[in-house]
Coordinates of C-alpha atoms in Angstrom, one line a residue:
X1 CA -39.9 195.0 246.1
X2 CA -38.3 192.4 244.3
X3 CA -36.2 193.1 241.0
X4 CA -39.1 191.3 238.5
X5 CA -42.0 193.6 240.3
X6 CA -40.2 197.0 239.4
X7 CA -39.0 196.2 236.1
X8 CA -40.9 197.8 233.6
X9 CA -43.6 196.3 231.3
X10 CA -42.5 195.0 227.9
X11 CA -44.9 195.9 225.4
X12 CA -45.0 193.8 222.6
X13 CA -47.5 193.3 219.5
X14 CA -50.1 190.5 219.8
X15 CA -49.1 187.5 216.9
X16 CA -50.3 188.0 213.3
X17 CA -53.2 185.2 213.8
X18 CA -55.4 187.7 216.1
X19 CA -57.0 190.7 214.2
X20 CA -57.3 192.5 217.9
X21 CA -55.5 192.0 221.0
X22 CA -57.4 189.6 223.3
X23 CA -59.4 190.6 226.3
X24 CA -59.8 189.1 229.8
X25 CA -63.6 188.7 229.7
X26 CA -64.3 187.0 233.1
X27 CA -62.7 184.9 235.9
X28 CA -64.6 181.8 236.9
X29 CA -64.8 180.4 240.1
X30 CA -66.0 176.9 241.0
X31 CA -68.3 176.6 244.1
X32 CA -70.7 175.1 246.0
X33 CA -73.6 177.0 245.7
X34 CA -73.4 179.6 243.2
X35 CA -76.2 182.1 244.8
X36 CA -74.8 182.5 248.1
X37 CA -71.7 183.1 246.3
X38 CA -73.2 185.9 244.0
X39 CA -74.7 187.1 247.7
X40 CA -71.0 187.4 249.4
X41 CA -69.3 189.3 246.7
X42 CA -72.1 191.8 246.8
X43 CA -72.6 192.4 250.8
X44 CA -68.3 192.0 251.4
X45 CA -67.2 193.8 248.6
X46 CA -70.1 195.8 247.0
X47 CA -70.2 194.2 243.6
X48 CA -73.5 194.2 241.6
X49 CA -75.0 191.4 240.3
X50 CA -74.9 190.9 236.2
X51 CA -77.1 187.6 236.4
X52 CA -77.8 184.1 238.0
X53 CA -78.8 181.4 235.2
X54 CA -82.3 180.1 236.1
X55 CA -80.6 176.7 236.8
X56 CA -78.6 178.6 239.8
X57 CA -75.5 176.6 238.2
X58 CA -74.2 180.1 236.8
X59 CA -73.5 183.7 237.6
X60 CA -71.7 187.1 237.2
X61 CA -71.0 189.9 239.0
X62 CA -69.6 193.5 237.6
X63 CA -66.2 194.3 238.3
X64 CA -65.4 196.7 235.1
X65 CA -64.6 195.4 231.9
X66 CA -64.3 192.2 233.5
X67 CA -67.1 189.6 235.1
X68 CA -66.2 187.6 238.1
X69 CA -68.3 184.8 237.3
X70 CA -69.4 181.3 239.5
X71 CA -70.1 178.2 238.4
X72 CA -71.4 175.0 240.5
X73 CA -68.4 172.2 240.6
X74 CA -71.3 169.8 239.9
X75 CA -72.3 171.3 236.7
X76 CA -68.9 171.6 235.9
X77 CA -68.4 167.8 236.6
X78 CA -71.6 167.1 234.4
X79 CA -70.0 168.8 231.3
X80 CA -66.6 166.2 231.7
X81 CA -64.4 169.1 233.4
X82 CA -63.3 167.4 237.8
X83 CA -62.8 170.9 239.6
X84 CA -60.6 170.3 242.9
X85 CA -62.3 172.6 245.7
X86 CA -60.0 176.1 247.2
X87 CA -57.9 174.8 249.6
X88 CA -57.1 177.9 252.0
X89 CA -53.9 176.3 253.4
X90 CA -52.7 176.2 250.0
X91 CA -54.0 178.7 247.7
X92 CA -52.7 178.7 244.1
X93 CA -53.9 182.2 242.9
X94 CA -55.6 185.2 244.6
X95 CA -58.3 187.9 243.5
X96 CA -57.8 191.9 244.5
X97 CA -60.0 194.3 244.5
X98 CA -58.4 198.0 245.5
X99 CA -59.8 200.2 247.7
X100 CA -59.1 203.9 248.8
X101 CA -59.8 202.4 252.7
X102 CA -58.2 199.1 253.2
X103 CA -59.3 198.4 256.8
X104 CA -62.9 199.8 256.2
X105 CA -63.5 197.6 253.6
X106 CA -61.4 194.4 255.3
X107 CA -64.5 195.0 258.5
X108 CA -67.2 195.1 255.6
X109 CA -65.7 191.1 253.8
X110 CA -65.2 190.3 257.9
X111 CA -69.1 190.8 258.2
X112 CA -70.1 189.4 255.7
X113 CA -68.8 186.1 256.4
X114 CA -65.4 186.4 255.1
X115 CA -62.6 184.3 257.1
X116 CA -59.6 186.4 258.1
X117 CA -56.0 185.5 257.0
X118 CA -53.9 188.5 256.9
X119 CA -55.0 192.0 259.1
X120 CA -54.4 195.3 257.4
X121 CA -50.5 196.4 257.1
X122 CA -48.7 199.1 255.3
X123 CA -46.1 197.5 252.9
X124 CA -42.7 198.9 251.9
X125 CA -43.3 199.5 248.6
X126 CA -46.4 201.9 249.7
X127 CA -49.7 199.6 249.7
X128 CA -52.0 198.7 252.2
X129 CA -52.4 195.0 252.3
X130 CA -55.0 192.1 253.9
X131 CA -56.3 188.9 253.1
X132 CA -59.4 186.9 253.6
X133 CA -61.0 183.9 252.5
X134 CA -64.5 183.4 250.7
X135 CA -67.0 181.0 252.4
X136 CA -65.4 178.7 249.3
X137 CA -61.8 178.9 250.6
X138 CA -60.9 181.2 248.0
X139 CA -58.0 183.9 249.0
X140 CA -59.0 187.3 248.4
X141 CA -56.8 190.6 248.6
X142 CA -58.0 193.9 250.0
X143 CA -55.2 196.6 248.6
X144 CA -55.1 200.2 248.2
X145 CA -53.2 201.2 245.1
X146 CA -49.2 201.5 245.5
X147 CA -48.1 204.7 246.7
X148 CA -44.4 204.5 246.0
X149 CA -42.2 206.1 248.7
X150 CA -40.8 209.9 248.0

């Protein structure tokens, strides 16, 4: 583990312009087919569908306090944004799902249509990790909680 990862977090008060702390509400992935993406994440990771807009261009999954959302690239282009397509060979971010049984979760994700990137592996910092790509090419980490070595 690098020193940056091992460092204690720095807690700072929010700027005076905020009356309360900001919170991460949702992350939106730009995909080809929102319904297909929702179904994949439900089957692969057991997430619960919060909604699919009647037009089919936007949907959300429950993941706790923060939603995982999807919008079609077409919708985003129609409103003046021009999103790129995920490149599995050059990921620029990842989504991580934590579980106590990485191998079982990996097997389930592969059965639902994920593509294997890295098999389950124990890391020196006390975590088991694995990586897959979703059908749109987004990188997903399946990991255990960190159990630091004694």
